[in-house]
Structures are given as structure tokens and as C-alpha cells.
Amino acid sequence: MITSALANRRTLLIGFVALIVVPLIAALAASSAATPATPRLPGVQYPQNYRDTFVLYSTVQRPDGTIRDLYINPVGADAARANRVLPASTVMVVEGYYALKNADGSYLTDADGHYVKGDPMPFVHVREKRTDWQVEDFTSTARSGAWNFGSFDMKSGADYDESLNICFLCHNTAPQDFTYSIGQLRDFGRADEPIYFFCRTTGRTACE
Ligand code: HEC
């Protein structure tokens, strides 16, 4: 009797381990393997060191004394050089400056007629093209195709506090692929050097 009770207990124990414990450990191991060490933060991220790792493809100066340097990451620059549509994972950056003024209030220019950079604008604007954006990656319900937008503090790279809604709305009227500087990008692709562009309109309106 005693031996058979012990044997029953042993069978129960083996059954418990086989049916509950082993699958539980396997499930836990599988779930920890599926979780990445650092989960991706939603939305467009500040492109660290873009001045060194991206390509300056254009500088735009406007009659209101603004200067904007436009950068694109290597994958986008290669597409521009090959005259291809910008692929997913293209990142573009705008960095703005206010032109220095002469004593009479006119803008200081160098020998080429280019403005001279003064104070930087407080933010850096970024667009990123991806086909795998999730709904929670967007801070706006508006969409510009596969592009998402971000704004970052010029000095620290932290999120800059401004609405990104207008980025989508305005870029929706850009001439091609929601990209305003598509003409300069094409010229850059041909010349493989930055295009200095004298825009005739002020503010953020499309250049003529
Ligand atoms: C009222 C229109 C307007 C708004 C709003 C706007 N942009 Fe733009 N953006 C432009 C124009 C025009 C250009 C081309 C550069 C130039 O002429 O200044 C441009 C260029 C860019 C570029 C370079 C690539 C390209 O599309 O040419 C990026 C990146 C960019 N904007 C990001 C942003 C972000 C981020 C926001 C929102 C925080 C934003 N923009 C809001 C008009 C706008």
C-alpha cells in the first residue's frame, strides 16, 4: 500500500513537472527572447551627429534674413545621386540661422552674395520616411505618406515643444513626395555638391 501511494505521488509529481513547469519555463524563455533589450521609442528620433554623418545638400537663403541648411542621410543622398525616389529609412534635417545685419539694418553678405550666419534658430526639424510607422508613432492625425516629423532642441537634441500638426499640413502641399526641396535635391544628385539656393519668398512658403 505504502509503496503504491508513493508511486502515485511520484507519477503526479512527474506529471506536474511535464505538463506545467516545463511549458511555463519554455514560455518564459520565449517571451524574454522576443523582447528587445531596449525597446524602440515611438516617433522620429533626434539624428545624433547629423552634421558629421549626413550630407549637406542645400542651403536656402530668404529675403527675410533666414538661412537654412538642409541635410540628408547617406541612404537618401545615394538615392538622389542615382535619381531614384527616396527610399524608406531616409532622414532629412533642417537647421536654421538668422543672418547677421549691417549697422544700417541690411543683411551682411559675403563675396558670393551669401548671408553670414548669426544666431541659430532654437530647433532642428526632421522628417523620416518609413513603411513601418505605428499609429502611436505619430503626434498628429494628419499624414504625409510614409513621412513622420520631429522637432528637437538645437543645442541639446531633446524634444522641442511645438505642435507637429502643421508640419504634415504644410508638407502635404509640397511639389513631390511631400518634399519641398526636391528640386535642390535633384540638382545636388547631379552635381554631387551642395546647392546654394536664393529663395524669393519669405517665411516657410514654397520658393518660386
Ligand atoms: C508653412 C509650410 C511649412 C511648415 C509648417 C513646415 N515646413 Fe518643413 N519645409 C517647408 C519648406 C518650404 C521647405 C524647403 C526649405 C525652405 O525653402 O525653407 C521645408 C523643408 C523641410 C525639410 C527638408 C526636406 C524638405 O521637405 O524639403 C524638413 C526635414 C522639414 N521641412 C521638416 C519640417 C518639420 C519637422 C516641420 C514641423 C515642425 C515643418 N517642416 C513645417 C515648409 C514647411
JSON list of C-alpha atoms and ligand atoms in Angstrom, two decimals:
[
{"chain": "A", "resi": 1, "resn": "MET", "atom": "CA", "xyz": [0.00, 0.00, 0.00]},
{"chain": "A", "resi": 2, "resn": "ILE", "atom": "CA", "xyz": [2.67, 2.46, 1.09]},
{"chain": "A", "resi": 3, "resn": "THR", "atom": "CA", "xyz": [4.83, 1.81, -1.96]},
{"chain": "A", "resi": 4, "resn": "SER", "atom": "CA", "xyz": [1.90, 2.22, -4.33]},
{"chain": "A", "resi": 5, "resn": "ALA", "atom": "CA", "xyz": [0.90, 5.53, -2.66]},
{"chain": "A", "resi": 6, "resn": "LEU", "atom": "CA", "xyz": [4.50, 6.72, -3.09]},
{"chain": "A", "resi": 7, "resn": "ALA", "atom": "CA", "xyz": [4.50, 5.59, -6.69]},
{"chain": "A", "resi": 8, "resn": "ASN", "atom": "CA", "xyz": [1.25, 7.50, -7.28]},
{"chain": "A", "resi": 9, "resn": "ARG", "atom": "CA", "xyz": [2.78, 10.63, -5.76]},
{"chain": "A", "resi": 10, "resn": "ARG", "atom": "CA", "xyz": [5.83, 10.27, -7.95]},
{"chain": "A", "resi": 11, "resn": "THR", "atom": "CA", "xyz": [3.64, 9.92, -11.05]},
{"chain": "A", "resi": 12, "resn": "LEU", "atom": "CA", "xyz": [1.72, 13.02, -10.02]},
{"chain": "A", "resi": 13, "resn": "LEU", "atom": "CA", "xyz": [4.96, 14.94, -9.49]},
{"chain": "A", "resi": 14, "resn": "ILE", "atom": "CA", "xyz": [6.37, 13.88, -12.87]},
{"chain": "A", "resi": 15, "resn": "GLY", "atom": "CA", "xyz": [3.05, 14.81, -14.49]},
{"chain": "A", "resi": 16, "resn": "PHE", "atom": "CA", "xyz": [3.09, 18.24, -12.81]},
{"chain": "A", "resi": 17, "resn": "VAL", "atom": "CA", "xyz": [6.64, 18.94, -13.97]},
{"chain": "A", "resi": 18, "resn": "ALA", "atom": "CA", "xyz": [5.96, 17.69, -17.51]},
{"chain": "A", "resi": 19, "resn": "LEU", "atom": "CA", "xyz": [2.63, 19.45, -18.00]},
{"chain": "A", "resi": 20, "resn": "ILE", "atom": "CA", "xyz": [3.04, 22.70, -16.04]},
{"chain": "A", "resi": 21, "resn": "VAL", "atom": "CA", "xyz": [6.64, 23.52, -15.13]},
{"chain": "A", "resi": 22, "resn": "VAL", "atom": "CA", "xyz": [8.39, 22.66, -18.41]},
{"chain": "A", "resi": 23, "resn": "PRO", "atom": "CA", "xyz": [5.92, 24.56, -20.68]},
{"chain": "A", "resi": 24, "resn": "LEU", "atom": "CA", "xyz": [6.00, 27.50, -18.25]},
{"chain": "A", "resi": 25, "resn": "ILE", "atom": "CA", "xyz": [9.79, 27.76, -18.38]},
{"chain": "A", "resi": 26, "resn": "ALA", "atom": "CA", "xyz": [9.72, 27.39, -22.17]},
{"chain": "A", "resi": 27, "resn": "ALA", "atom": "CA", "xyz": [7.08, 30.13, -22.46]},
{"chain": "A", "resi": 28, "resn": "LEU", "atom": "CA", "xyz": [9.07, 32.47, -20.20]},
{"chain": "A", "resi": 29, "resn": "ALA", "atom": "CA", "xyz": [12.27, 31.85, -22.16]},
{"chain": "A", "resi": 30, "resn": "ALA", "atom": "CA", "xyz": [10.48, 32.51, -25.47]},
{"chain": "A", "resi": 31, "resn": "SER", "atom": "CA", "xyz": [8.92, 35.74, -24.23]},
{"chain": "A", "resi": 32, "resn": "SER", "atom": "CA", "xyz": [12.22, 37.11, -22.92]},
{"chain": "A", "resi": 33, "resn": "ALA", "atom": "CA", "xyz": [13.91, 36.23, -26.24]},
{"chain": "A", "resi": 34, "resn": "ALA", "atom": "CA", "xyz": [11.19, 38.12, -28.16]},
{"chain": "A", "resi": 35, "resn": "THR", "atom": "CA", "xyz": [11.55, 41.30, -26.07]},
{"chain": "A", "resi": 36, "resn": "PRO", "atom": "CA", "xyz": [14.37, 43.53, -27.39]},
{"chain": "A", "resi": 37, "resn": "ALA", "atom": "CA", "xyz": [16.85, 44.79, -24.79]},
{"chain": "A", "resi": 38, "resn": "THR", "atom": "CA", "xyz": [15.99, 48.44, -25.49]},
{"chain": "A", "resi": 39, "resn": "PRO", "atom": "CA", "xyz": [12.51, 48.91, -26.92]},
{"chain": "A", "resi": 40, "resn": "ARG", "atom": "CA", "xyz": [12.33, 51.42, -29.80]},
{"chain": "A", "resi": 41, "resn": "LEU", "atom": "CA", "xyz": [10.94, 54.77, -28.73]},
{"chain": "A", "resi": 42, "resn": "PRO", "atom": "CA", "xyz": [7.97, 55.88, -30.78]},
{"chain": "A", "resi": 43, "resn": "GLY", "atom": "CA", "xyz": [8.24, 58.60, -33.39]},
{"chain": "A", "resi": 44, "resn": "VAL", "atom": "CA", "xyz": [11.12, 60.35, -35.12]},
{"chain": "A", "resi": 45, "resn": "GLN", "atom": "CA", "xyz": [14.32, 60.35, -33.09]},
{"chain": "A", "resi": 46, "resn": "TYR", "atom": "CA", "xyz": [16.95, 63.10, -32.98]},
{"chain": "A", "resi": 47, "resn": "PRO", "atom": "CA", "xyz": [19.63, 62.11, -35.52]},
{"chain": "A", "resi": 48, "resn": "GLN", "atom": "CA", "xyz": [22.79, 62.22, -33.40]},
{"chain": "A", "resi": 49, "resn": "ASN", "atom": "CA", "xyz": [25.87, 63.75, -35.15]},
{"chain": "A", "resi": 50, "resn": "TYR", "atom": "CA", "xyz": [23.96, 64.50, -38.36]},
{"chain": "A", "resi": 51, "resn": "ARG", "atom": "CA", "xyz": [26.44, 67.28, -39.20]},
{"chain": "A", "resi": 52, "resn": "ASP", "atom": "CA", "xyz": [29.17, 64.65, -39.49]},
{"chain": "A", "resi": 53, "resn": "THR", "atom": "CA", "xyz": [27.27, 61.63, -40.79]},
{"chain": "A", "resi": 54, "resn": "PHE", "atom": "CA", "xyz": [24.65, 63.23, -43.09]},
{"chain": "A", "resi": 55, "resn": "VAL", "atom": "CA", "xyz": [25.24, 65.11, -46.34]},
{"chain": "A", "resi": 56, "resn": "LEU", "atom": "CA", "xyz": [24.57, 68.86, -46.66]},
{"chain": "A", "resi": 57, "resn": "TYR", "atom": "CA", "xyz": [22.63, 69.03, -49.94]},
{"chain": "A", "resi": 58, "resn": "SER", "atom": "CA", "xyz": [21.37, 72.60, -49.92]},
{"chain": "A", "resi": 59, "resn": "THR", "atom": "CA", "xyz": [21.44, 75.95, -48.17]},
{"chain": "A", "resi": 60, "resn": "VAL", "atom": "CA", "xyz": [18.40, 78.19, -48.65]},
{"chain": "A", "resi": 61, "resn": "GLN", "atom": "CA", "xyz": [18.54, 81.92, -48.00]},
{"chain": "A", "resi": 62, "resn": "ARG", "atom": "CA", "xyz": [15.41, 84.06, -47.98]},
{"chain": "A", "resi": 63, "resn": "PRO", "atom": "CA", "xyz": [14.78, 87.83, -48.18]},
{"chain": "A", "resi": 64, "resn": "ASP", "atom": "CA", "xyz": [13.64, 87.81, -44.52]},
{"chain": "A", "resi": 65, "resn": "GLY", "atom": "CA", "xyz": [17.21, 87.12, -43.40]},
{"chain": "A", "resi": 66, "resn": "THR", "atom": "CA", "xyz": [16.86, 83.41, -42.77]},
{"chain": "A", "resi": 67, "resn": "ILE", "atom": "CA", "xyz": [19.38, 80.76, -43.76]},
{"chain": "A", "resi": 68, "resn": "ARG", "atom": "CA", "xyz": [18.53, 77.06, -43.69]},
{"chain": "A", "resi": 69, "resn": "ASP", "atom": "CA", "xyz": [20.97, 74.20, -44.08]},
{"chain": "A", "resi": 70, "resn": "LEU", "atom": "CA", "xyz": [19.33, 71.03, -45.40]},
{"chain": "A", "resi": 71, "resn": "TYR", "atom": "CA", "xyz": [20.89, 67.64, -44.64]},
{"chain": "A", "resi": 72, "resn": "ILE", "atom": "CA", "xyz": [20.02, 64.12, -45.80]},
{"chain": "A", "resi": 73, "resn": "ASN", "atom": "CA", "xyz": [21.30, 60.78, -44.52]},
{"chain": "A", "resi": 74, "resn": "PRO", "atom": "CA", "xyz": [23.57, 58.64, -46.76]},
{"chain": "A", "resi": 75, "resn": "VAL", "atom": "CA", "xyz": [20.78, 56.29, -47.91]},
{"chain": "A", "resi": 76, "resn": "GLY", "atom": "CA", "xyz": [18.76, 59.29, -49.14]},
{"chain": "A", "resi": 77, "resn": "ALA", "atom": "CA", "xyz": [21.82, 61.01, -50.66]},
{"chain": "A", "resi": 78, "resn": "ASP", "atom": "CA", "xyz": [22.66, 57.85, -52.63]},
{"chain": "A", "resi": 79, "resn": "ALA", "atom": "CA", "xyz": [19.10, 57.70, -53.96]},
{"chain": "A", "resi": 80, "resn": "ALA", "atom": "CA", "xyz": [19.33, 61.37, -55.01]},
{"chain": "A", "resi": 81, "resn": "ARG", "atom": "CA", "xyz": [22.64, 60.71, -56.80]},
{"chain": "A", "resi": 82, "resn": "ALA", "atom": "CA", "xyz": [21.01, 57.79, -58.65]},
{"chain": "A", "resi": 83, "resn": "ASN", "atom": "CA", "xyz": [17.89, 59.94, -59.36]},
{"chain": "A", "resi": 84, "resn": "ARG", "atom": "CA", "xyz": [15.72, 57.42, -57.51]},
{"chain": "A", "resi": 85, "resn": "VAL", "atom": "CA", "xyz": [12.69, 58.01, -55.28]},
{"chain": "A", "resi": 86, "resn": "LEU", "atom": "CA", "xyz": [13.79, 58.46, -51.66]},
{"chain": "A", "resi": 87, "resn": "PRO", "atom": "CA", "xyz": [13.65, 55.03, -50.00]},
{"chain": "A", "resi": 88, "resn": "ALA", "atom": "CA", "xyz": [12.27, 54.08, -46.59]},
{"chain": "A", "resi": 89, "resn": "SER", "atom": "CA", "xyz": [14.74, 55.00, -43.81]},
{"chain": "A", "resi": 90, "resn": "THR", "atom": "CA", "xyz": [15.56, 58.33, -45.48]},
{"chain": "A", "resi": 91, "resn": "VAL", "atom": "CA", "xyz": [16.04, 61.08, -42.86]},
{"chain": "A", "resi": 92, "resn": "MET", "atom": "CA", "xyz": [16.17, 64.79, -43.71]},
{"chain": "A", "resi": 93, "resn": "VAL", "atom": "CA", "xyz": [17.10, 67.66, -41.39]},
{"chain": "A", "resi": 94, "resn": "VAL", "atom": "CA", "xyz": [16.65, 71.45, -41.48]},
{"chain": "A", "resi": 95, "resn": "GLU", "atom": "CA", "xyz": [18.83, 73.63, -39.33]},
{"chain": "A", "resi": 96, "resn": "GLY", "atom": "CA", "xyz": [18.08, 77.37, -39.40]},
{"chain": "A", "resi": 97, "resn": "TYR", "atom": "CA", "xyz": [20.04, 80.57, -38.73]},
{"chain": "A", "resi": 98, "resn": "TYR", "atom": "CA", "xyz": [19.34, 84.30, -38.67]},
{"chain": "A", "resi": 99, "resn": "ALA", "atom": "CA", "xyz": [21.59, 86.36, -40.94]},
{"chain": "A", "resi": 100, "resn": "LEU", "atom": "CA", "xyz": [23.89, 88.99, -39.42]},
{"chain": "A", "resi": 101, "resn": "LYS", "atom": "CA", "xyz": [22.93, 92.60, -40.13]},
{"chain": "A", "resi": 102, "resn": "ASN", "atom": "CA", "xyz": [24.97, 95.66, -41.08]},
{"chain": "A", "resi": 103, "resn": "ALA", "atom": "CA", "xyz": [24.70, 98.83, -39.00]},
{"chain": "A", "resi": 104, "resn": "ASP", "atom": "CA", "xyz": [22.06, 100.18, -41.43]},
{"chain": "A", "resi": 105, "resn": "GLY", "atom": "CA", "xyz": [19.84, 97.11, -40.87]},
{"chain": "A", "resi": 106, "resn": "SER", "atom": "CA", "xyz": [20.58, 95.47, -44.22]},
{"chain": "A", "resi": 107, "resn": "TYR", "atom": "CA", "xyz": [21.88, 91.92, -44.25]},
{"chain": "A", "resi": 108, "resn": "LEU", "atom": "CA", "xyz": [25.60, 91.33, -44.31]},
{"chain": "A", "resi": 109, "resn": "THR", "atom": "CA", "xyz": [26.71, 89.30, -47.34]},
{"chain": "A", "resi": 110, "resn": "ASP", "atom": "CA", "xyz": [29.98, 87.66, -48.35]},
{"chain": "A", "resi": 111, "resn": "ALA", "atom": "CA", "xyz": [31.72, 87.86, -51.75]},
{"chain": "A", "resi": 112, "resn": "ASP", "atom": "CA", "xyz": [29.21, 85.38, -53.25]},
{"chain": "A", "resi": 113, "resn": "GLY", "atom": "CA", "xyz": [26.20, 87.37, -52.04]},
{"chain": "A", "resi": 114, "resn": "HIS", "atom": "CA", "xyz": [25.52, 84.77, -49.35]},
{"chain": "A", "resi": 115, "resn": "TYR", "atom": "CA", "xyz": [24.23, 85.83, -45.97]},
{"chain": "A", "resi": 116, "resn": "VAL", "atom": "CA", "xyz": [26.52, 85.36, -42.99]},
{"chain": "A", "resi": 117, "resn": "LYS", "atom": "CA", "xyz": [25.15, 83.14, -40.24]},
{"chain": "A", "resi": 118, "resn": "GLY", "atom": "CA", "xyz": [24.27, 84.72, -36.90]},
{"chain": "A", "resi": 119, "resn": "ASP", "atom": "CA", "xyz": [22.19, 83.14, -34.14]},
{"chain": "A", "resi": 120, "resn": "PRO", "atom": "CA", "xyz": [20.80, 79.67, -34.77]},
{"chain": "A", "resi": 121, "resn": "MET", "atom": "CA", "xyz": [17.07, 79.00, -34.67]},
{"chain": "A", "resi": 122, "resn": "PRO", "atom": "CA", "xyz": [16.21, 77.18, -31.43]},
{"chain": "A", "resi": 123, "resn": "PHE", "atom": "CA", "xyz": [15.01, 73.97, -33.11]},
{"chain": "A", "resi": 124, "resn": "VAL", "atom": "CA", "xyz": [16.08, 71.39, -35.66]},
{"chain": "A", "resi": 125, "resn": "HIS", "atom": "CA", "xyz": [13.34, 69.98, -37.91]},
{"chain": "A", "resi": 126, "resn": "VAL", "atom": "CA", "xyz": [13.48, 66.35, -39.01]},
{"chain": "A", "resi": 127, "resn": "ARG", "atom": "CA", "xyz": [11.49, 64.16, -41.40]},
{"chain": "A", "resi": 128, "resn": "GLU", "atom": "CA", "xyz": [11.85, 60.41, -41.62]},
{"chain": "A", "resi": 129, "resn": "LYS", "atom": "CA", "xyz": [10.36, 58.05, -44.18]},
{"chain": "A", "resi": 130, "resn": "ARG", "atom": "CA", "xyz": [9.41, 54.56, -43.01]},
{"chain": "A", "resi": 131, "resn": "THR", "atom": "CA", "xyz": [6.91, 51.96, -44.05]},
{"chain": "A", "resi": 132, "resn": "ASP", "atom": "CA", "xyz": [6.55, 50.52, -40.53]},
{"chain": "A", "resi": 133, "resn": "TRP", "atom": "CA", "xyz": [5.36, 53.54, -38.54]},
{"chain": "A", "resi": 134, "resn": "GLN", "atom": "CA", "xyz": [2.74, 52.58, -35.95]},
{"chain": "A", "resi": 135, "resn": "VAL", "atom": "CA", "xyz": [-0.23, 54.80, -35.12]},
{"chain": "A", "resi": 136, "resn": "GLU", "atom": "CA", "xyz": [1.34, 55.68, -31.75]},
{"chain": "A", "resi": 137, "resn": "ASP", "atom": "CA", "xyz": [4.50, 56.96, -33.52]},
{"chain": "A", "resi": 138, "resn": "PHE", "atom": "CA", "xyz": [2.53, 59.98, -34.79]},
{"chain": "A", "resi": 139, "resn": "THR", "atom": "CA", "xyz": [1.70, 63.04, -32.72]},
{"chain": "A", "resi": 140, "resn": "SER", "atom": "CA", "xyz": [-0.83, 64.15, -35.33]},
{"chain": "A", "resi": 141, "resn": "THR", "atom": "CA", "xyz": [-3.77, 62.51, -37.04]},
{"chain": "A", "resi": 142, "resn": "ALA", "atom": "CA", "xyz": [-2.64, 64.13, -40.30]},
{"chain": "A", "resi": 143, "resn": "ARG", "atom": "CA", "xyz": [-0.43, 62.06, -42.59]},
{"chain": "A", "resi": 144, "resn": "SER", "atom": "CA", "xyz": [2.13, 62.84, -45.30]},
{"chain": "A", "resi": 145, "resn": "GLY", "atom": "CA", "xyz": [2.50, 59.46, -46.96]},
{"chain": "A", "resi": 146, "resn": "ALA", "atom": "CA", "xyz": [5.25, 57.42, -45.28]},
{"chain": "A", "resi": 147, "resn": "TRP", "atom": "CA", "xyz": [6.83, 60.52, -43.68]},
{"chain": "A", "resi": 148, "resn": "ASN", "atom": "CA", "xyz": [6.80, 61.36, -39.99]},
{"chain": "A", "resi": 149, "resn": "PHE", "atom": "CA", "xyz": [8.09, 64.60, -38.40]},
{"chain": "A", "resi": 150, "resn": "GLY", "atom": "CA", "xyz": [10.05, 65.62, -35.34]},
{"chain": "A", "resi": 151, "resn": "SER", "atom": "CA", "xyz": [11.32, 68.85, -33.80]},
{"chain": "A", "resi": 152, "resn": "PHE", "atom": "CA", "xyz": [14.32, 68.96, -31.47]},
{"chain": "A", "resi": 153, "resn": "ASP", "atom": "CA", "xyz": [16.18, 71.50, -29.39]},
{"chain": "A", "resi": 154, "resn": "MET", "atom": "CA", "xyz": [19.09, 72.80, -31.49]},
{"chain": "A", "resi": 155, "resn": "LYS", "atom": "CA", "xyz": [21.57, 72.57, -28.62]},
{"chain": "A", "resi": 156, "resn": "SER", "atom": "CA", "xyz": [20.53, 69.52, -26.59]},
{"chain": "A", "resi": 157, "resn": "GLY", "atom": "CA", "xyz": [18.64, 67.37, -29.12]},
{"chain": "A", "resi": 158, "resn": "ALA", "atom": "CA", "xyz": [15.76, 66.99, -26.63]},
{"chain": "A", "resi": 159, "resn": "ASP", "atom": "CA", "xyz": [12.19, 67.18, -27.94]},
{"chain": "A", "resi": 160, "resn": "TYR", "atom": "CA", "xyz": [11.33, 70.78, -28.84]},
{"chain": "A", "resi": 161, "resn": "ASP", "atom": "CA", "xyz": [7.94, 71.86, -27.59]},
{"chain": "A", "resi": 162, "resn": "GLU", "atom": "CA", "xyz": [5.91, 72.72, -30.69]},
{"chain": "A", "resi": 163, "resn": "SER", "atom": "CA", "xyz": [2.95, 71.22, -32.50]},
{"chain": "A", "resi": 164, "resn": "LEU", "atom": "CA", "xyz": [3.94, 68.88, -35.31]},
{"chain": "A", "resi": 165, "resn": "ASN", "atom": "CA", "xyz": [0.49, 69.06, -36.85]},
{"chain": "A", "resi": 166, "resn": "ILE", "atom": "CA", "xyz": [1.41, 71.92, -39.16]},
{"chain": "A", "resi": 167, "resn": "CYS", "atom": "CA", "xyz": [4.45, 70.02, -40.45]},
{"chain": "A", "resi": 168, "resn": "PHE", "atom": "CA", "xyz": [2.12, 67.45, -42.03]},
{"chain": "A", "resi": 169, "resn": "LEU", "atom": "CA", "xyz": [-0.39, 70.02, -43.25]},
{"chain": "A", "resi": 170, "resn": "CYS", "atom": "CA", "xyz": [2.16, 72.24, -44.96]},
{"chain": "A", "resi": 171, "resn": "HIS", "atom": "CA", "xyz": [4.29, 69.41, -46.38]},
{"chain": "A", "resi": 172, "resn": "ASN", "atom": "CA", "xyz": [1.16, 67.92, -47.92]},
{"chain": "A", "resi": 173, "resn": "THR", "atom": "CA", "xyz": [1.31, 70.73, -50.48]},
{"chain": "A", "resi": 174, "resn": "ALA", "atom": "CA", "xyz": [4.99, 70.15, -51.39]},
{"chain": "A", "resi": 175, "resn": "PRO", "atom": "CA", "xyz": [5.64, 69.53, -55.11]},
{"chain": "A", "resi": 176, "resn": "GLN", "atom": "CA", "xyz": [6.75, 65.88, -54.85]},
{"chain": "A", "resi": 177, "resn": "ASP", "atom": "CA", "xyz": [6.97, 63.17, -52.19]},
{"chain": "A", "resi": 178, "resn": "PHE", "atom": "CA", "xyz": [5.93, 65.74, -49.53]},
{"chain": "A", "resi": 179, "resn": "THR", "atom": "CA", "xyz": [9.41, 67.23, -50.01]},
{"chain": "A", "resi": 180, "resn": "TYR", "atom": "CA", "xyz": [9.74, 70.95, -50.70]},
{"chain": "A", "resi": 181, "resn": "SER", "atom": "CA", "xyz": [13.41, 70.94, -51.57]},
{"chain": "A", "resi": 182, "resn": "ILE", "atom": "CA", "xyz": [13.00, 68.16, -54.17]},
{"chain": "A", "resi": 183, "resn": "GLY", "atom": "CA", "xyz": [14.43, 70.45, -56.91]},
{"chain": "A", "resi": 184, "resn": "GLN", "atom": "CA", "xyz": [17.57, 71.23, -54.92]},
{"chain": "A", "resi": 185, "resn": "LEU", "atom": "CA", "xyz": [17.91, 67.55, -54.03]},
{"chain": "A", "resi": 186, "resn": "ARG", "atom": "CA", "xyz": [17.77, 66.61, -57.72]},
{"chain": "A", "resi": 187, "resn": "ASP", "atom": "CA", "xyz": [20.39, 69.28, -58.57]},
{"chain": "A", "resi": 188, "resn": "PHE", "atom": "CA", "xyz": [22.55, 68.03, -55.72]},
{"chain": "A", "resi": 189, "resn": "GLY", "atom": "CA", "xyz": [22.23, 64.49, -57.09]},
{"chain": "A", "resi": 190, "resn": "ARG", "atom": "CA", "xyz": [23.54, 65.62, -60.48]},
{"chain": "A", "resi": 191, "resn": "ALA", "atom": "CA", "xyz": [26.32, 67.88, -59.21]},
{"chain": "A", "resi": 192, "resn": "ASP", "atom": "CA", "xyz": [27.16, 65.87, -56.06]},
{"chain": "A", "resi": 193, "resn": "GLU", "atom": "CA", "xyz": [27.74, 69.11, -54.21]},
{"chain": "A", "resi": 194, "resn": "PRO", "atom": "CA", "xyz": [25.53, 71.35, -52.02]},
{"chain": "A", "resi": 195, "resn": "ILE", "atom": "CA", "xyz": [23.21, 73.70, -53.92]},
{"chain": "A", "resi": 196, "resn": "TYR", "atom": "CA", "xyz": [23.07, 77.29, -52.65]},
{"chain": "A", "resi": 197, "resn": "PHE", "atom": "CA", "xyz": [19.54, 78.49, -53.28]},
{"chain": "A", "resi": 198, "resn": "PHE", "atom": "CA", "xyz": [18.21, 82.07, -53.24]},
{"chain": "A", "resi": 199, "resn": "CYS", "atom": "CA", "xyz": [14.54, 81.65, -52.38]},
{"chain": "A", "resi": 200, "resn": "ARG", "atom": "CA", "xyz": [12.44, 84.70, -53.28]},
{"chain": "A", "resi": 201, "resn": "THR", "atom": "CA", "xyz": [9.62, 84.22, -50.78]},
{"chain": "A", "resi": 202, "resn": "THR", "atom": "CA", "xyz": [9.67, 84.72, -47.02]},
{"chain": "A", "resi": 203, "resn": "GLY", "atom": "CA", "xyz": [8.67, 82.58, -44.02]},
{"chain": "A", "resi": 204, "resn": "ARG", "atom": "CA", "xyz": [8.10, 78.92, -44.77]},
{"chain": "A", "resi": 205, "resn": "THR", "atom": "CA", "xyz": [6.23, 79.40, -48.02]},
{"chain": "A", "resi": 206, "resn": "ALA", "atom": "CA", "xyz": [7.22, 77.41, -51.09]},
{"chain": "A", "resi": 207, "resn": "CYS", "atom": "CA", "xyz": [10.00, 79.04, -53.11]},
{"chain": "A", "resi": 208, "resn": "GLU", "atom": "CA", "xyz": [9.11, 80.09, -56.65]},
{"chain": "B", "resi": 1, "resn": "HEC", "atom": "C1", "xyz": [4.22, 76.54, -43.92]},
{"chain": "B", "resi": 1, "resn": "HEC", "atom": "C2", "xyz": [4.97, 75.48, -44.51]},
{"chain": "B", "resi": 1, "resn": "HEC", "atom": "C3", "xyz": [5.88, 74.58, -43.70]},
{"chain": "B", "resi": 1, "resn": "HEC", "atom": "C4", "xyz": [5.71, 74.10, -42.43]},
{"chain": "B", "resi": 1, "resn": "HEC", "atom": "C5", "xyz": [4.62, 74.42, -41.45]},
{"chain": "B", "resi": 1, "resn": "HEC", "atom": "C6", "xyz": [6.82, 73.20, -42.19]},
{"chain": "B", "resi": 1, "resn": "HEC", "atom": "N1", "xyz": [7.64, 73.14, -43.27]},
{"chain": "B", "resi": 1, "resn": "HEC", "atom": "FE1", "xyz": [9.26, 71.93, -43.50]},
{"chain": "B", "resi": 1, "resn": "HEC", "atom": "N2", "xyz": [9.71, 72.87, -45.23]},
{"chain": "B", "resi": 1, "resn": "HEC", "atom": "C7", "xyz": [8.95, 73.86, -45.83]},
{"chain": "B", "resi": 1, "resn": "HEC", "atom": "C8", "xyz": [9.66, 74.36, -46.99]},
{"chain": "B", "resi": 1, "resn": "HEC", "atom": "C9", "xyz": [9.18, 75.46, -47.94]},
{"chain": "B", "resi": 1, "resn": "HEC", "atom": "C10", "xyz": [10.86, 73.64, -47.06]},
{"chain": "B", "resi": 1, "resn": "HEC", "atom": "C11", "xyz": [12.03, 73.81, -48.07]},
{"chain": "B", "resi": 1, "resn": "HEC", "atom": "C12", "xyz": [13.17, 74.54, -47.44]},
{"chain": "B", "resi": 1, "resn": "HEC", "atom": "C13", "xyz": [12.94, 76.03, -47.46]},
{"chain": "B", "resi": 1, "resn": "HEC", "atom": "O1", "xyz": [12.68, 76.57, -48.52]},
{"chain": "B", "resi": 1, "resn": "HEC", "atom": "O2", "xyz": [12.99, 76.65, -46.39]},
{"chain": "B", "resi": 1, "resn": "HEC", "atom": "C14", "xyz": [10.83, 72.70, -45.96]},
{"chain": "B", "resi": 1, "resn": "HEC", "atom": "C15", "xyz": [11.82, 71.75, -45.75]},
{"chain": "B", "resi": 1, "resn": "HEC", "atom": "C16", "xyz": [11.78, 70.82, -44.74]},
{"chain": "B", "resi": 1, "resn": "HEC", "atom": "C17", "xyz": [12.73, 69.75, -44.61]},
{"chain": "B", "resi": 1, "resn": "HEC", "atom": "C18", "xyz": [13.82, 69.41, -45.62]},
{"chain": "B", "resi": 1, "resn": "HEC", "atom": "C19", "xyz": [13.25, 68.43, -46.64]},
{"chain": "B", "resi": 1, "resn": "HEC", "atom": "C20", "xyz": [12.15, 69.02, -47.49]},
{"chain": "B", "resi": 1, "resn": "HEC", "atom": "O3", "xyz": [10.99, 68.62, -47.32]},
{"chain": "B", "resi": 1, "resn": "HEC", "atom": "O4", "xyz": [12.42, 69.89, -48.32]},
{"chain": "B", "resi": 1, "resn": "HEC", "atom": "C21", "xyz": [12.43, 69.14, -43.43]},
{"chain": "B", "resi": 1, "resn": "HEC", "atom": "C22", "xyz": [13.18, 67.98, -42.83]},
{"chain": "B", "resi": 1, "resn": "HEC", "atom": "C23", "xyz": [11.30, 69.81, -42.84]},
{"chain": "B", "resi": 1, "resn": "HEC", "atom": "N3", "xyz": [10.91, 70.83, -43.67]},
{"chain": "B", "resi": 1, "resn": "HEC", "atom": "C24", "xyz": [10.72, 69.47, -41.63]},
{"chain": "B", "resi": 1, "resn": "HEC", "atom": "C25", "xyz": [9.63, 70.14, -41.08]},
{"chain": "B", "resi": 1, "resn": "HEC", "atom": "C26", "xyz": [9.09, 69.90, -39.76]},
{"chain": "B", "resi": 1, "resn": "HEC", "atom": "C27", "xyz": [9.60, 68.86, -38.78]},
{"chain": "B", "resi": 1, "resn": "HEC", "atom": "C28", "xyz": [8.06, 70.76, -39.58]},
{"chain": "B", "resi": 1, "resn": "HEC", "atom": "C29", "xyz": [7.19, 70.98, -38.38]},
{"chain": "B", "resi": 1, "resn": "HEC", "atom": "C30", "xyz": [7.83, 71.20, -37.10]},
{"chain": "B", "resi": 1, "resn": "HEC", "atom": "C31", "xyz": [7.95, 71.54, -40.80]},
{"chain": "B", "resi": 1, "resn": "HEC", "atom": "N4", "xyz": [8.91, 71.14, -41.69]},
{"chain": "B", "resi": 1, "resn": "HEC", "atom": "C32", "xyz": [6.99, 72.51, -41.01]},
{"chain": "B", "resi": 1, "resn": "HEC", "atom": "C33", "xyz": [7.71, 74.27, -45.44]},
{"chain": "B", "resi": 1, "resn": "HEC", "atom": "C34", "xyz": [7.13, 73.99, -44.22]}
]
